[in-house]
Amino acid sequence: MNESKMKLTTTLAVMAVFSITMCLGAITPAIAILMQVYSDVPPATITFVSTLPSLLGIPASIIVGMLVGKKIGIKKMAIILILLFIVTGCAPTFINGFPLLLVSRALFGLAIGGLSVLGNPLVTSLYVEDKRANILGIGTFIAFGGAMVMQFVGGFLADLQWNYVFLTHALAIIPLVLILFFLPEQPLQADEQTQKTKKHIPAKAWAVSLLFAVMGILIMPLLLNSSVISATMSDKATIAATVAVVYSIGCMLGGIAFGPVYKIFKRYCMTFSLIVTAIGMVGVFFSPNITILCVSMFIAGIGYCSAMPAAMMAIGMVTPPESVAFATAIMMALMNVGSFLSTAWLLVIGNITGDAVYSPIMIGAIVYGVIGVLIIFFNPFPKQSNEVV
C-alpha cells in the first residue's frame, strides 16, 4: 500500500502504534512509594520493577521481528501485544505480593518489547520513500509524547493510591481502538520468498544496530546523572524533574524535526544528529547553573531523538522489505542491551577516573562526535542517484 497520499485515519493508526512504545516510565512516580510499601525488599531489588521489562523486551522484540509480516500480520500482532500491554500493565493494581508484581512486569516487558518493533516496518510498507522521514520523525515525537502523558497520569494516580499508578496502562485502549478500526492489514510474505530472505540482514543494518547499542550505553549516563548534577545546583526535587521533562521535550522536537533535517542533510542527517547530541552533552558537562543545564539537555534530546528515526530509515532503505521487521527488532534489542550495560559502563569509568558523574558524559560526547564524523565516510545510507561522490 505504498501510496503518495495516505488517509488521515491510517496515519493516526500508525501513530497509535508509536504512542505506547516508550511507556516503561509510566510507573516511575511510584518507585519511591514502592520502596516504602515493600520495605522488607532491598531497594536495589525494587528497581527490577523498572528494569525487568527492558530485559524481557529483548527476546520479545527478536521473536516478534521474526514472526511479524511472515507468520502473522502487523495489525494482528499489534492488537495482541496491546491487549497484553493493558492486561499485564494494569494487573499489579489487583494483585498482592512483590513476586507476582515482578511476574506481571516481566510479561509487560514482552508486550512493550514486541511493540517497539512494529513502527518501522509499518512505515516502510505503507509510505513511499520521500514520505518516510516525516512519518518516522512524527512517530518518534508521538512516542515520547505518549510517554510523557502516561508519566503525568501515573503521577496523578499514584498520589491517589500507590497501586493505582498501574492503571495508567489502560490508556492503551485508545490506540487499540484506532488500530482495530483504521490500520490496514498488510499481506504476508510468500512462504518461498520468506524462506529465502528471512535471515538476510545487510551488513549496514547490523552496523547501524551496533552503533545504537553503543549510543544506548553512552546516553544513559547523561539521563541518570543529570538529576545528580541538578541536585548539586538545587535541592528541590521539582528542579530535577524539570530537567528530565526538558530533555523529553527536546526528544519530541527532535523527532518532529527529523523530516526537515533529512531534507536538508539527506544521507548525512545522522552526522548532524550525533554532533548535535555531542554538543548538548558537552553543555551538560560545563553547565554552571540550572538554566544552562536545561538548555543543554534540550539540545541533547533533539540530537538523540532525530538520530533514532534516521537509523530506522537507514535500515528500511538498505534492508529487503520482508526483513525490515527483523532488522528493526535487532536494532531495538541491541539498544536495550546497551541501556542495560550502561550501569556497568558507569562503574568502569567511575573506577578508572574516580568520577562516575561528569566523566562518562564527556567521554560520551567525544565518542558521539567521533562517530558523527566517521559516518561521513562510512555512511549507512545508500548513495543518492544525483551524488557525484
XYZ file of N, CA, C and O in Angstrom, residues 346-360:
60
model
N 29.141 2.832 33.700
C 29.318 3.855 34.732
C 30.301 3.390 35.805
O 31.152 4.162 36.263
N 30.186 2.128 36.210
C 31.087 1.599 37.236
C 32.526 1.571 36.745
O 33.456 1.937 37.475
N 32.719 1.154 35.500
C 34.076 1.079 34.937
C 34.700 2.469 34.862
O 35.848 2.677 35.307
N 33.981 3.424 34.289
C 34.516 4.782 34.159
C 34.741 5.406 35.532
O 35.748 6.098 35.767
N 33.828 5.138 36.462
C 33.999 5.661 37.817
C 35.237 5.118 38.486
O 35.970 5.856 39.164
N 35.511 3.826 38.288
C 36.699 3.218 38.892
C 37.994 3.718 38.252
O 39.010 3.882 38.920
N 37.933 3.972 36.943
C 39.141 4.422 36.234
C 39.444 5.891 36.530
O 40.592 6.261 36.810
N 38.427 6.728 36.474
C 38.641 8.175 36.596
C 38.380 8.704 38.011
O 38.783 9.823 38.330
N 37.684 7.915 38.816
C 37.301 8.407 40.137
C 36.089 9.323 40.094
O 35.696 9.906 41.105
N 35.482 9.463 38.919
C 34.317 10.340 38.746
C 33.284 9.616 37.893
O 33.502 9.411 36.690
N 32.174 9.193 38.508
C 31.128 8.458 37.788
C 29.989 9.360 37.344
O 28.983 8.879 36.828
N 30.139 10.686 37.536
C 29.066 11.615 37.173
C 29.404 12.388 35.903
O 28.710 12.277 34.880
N 30.485 13.148 35.933
C 30.818 14.018 34.799
C 31.634 13.307 33.712
O 31.402 13.525 32.520
N 32.580 12.470 34.126
C 33.464 11.830 33.135
C 32.708 11.008 32.097
O 33.003 11.114 30.891
N 31.727 10.171 32.494
C 31.009 9.400 31.462
C 30.285 10.281 30.455
O 30.137 9.909 29.288
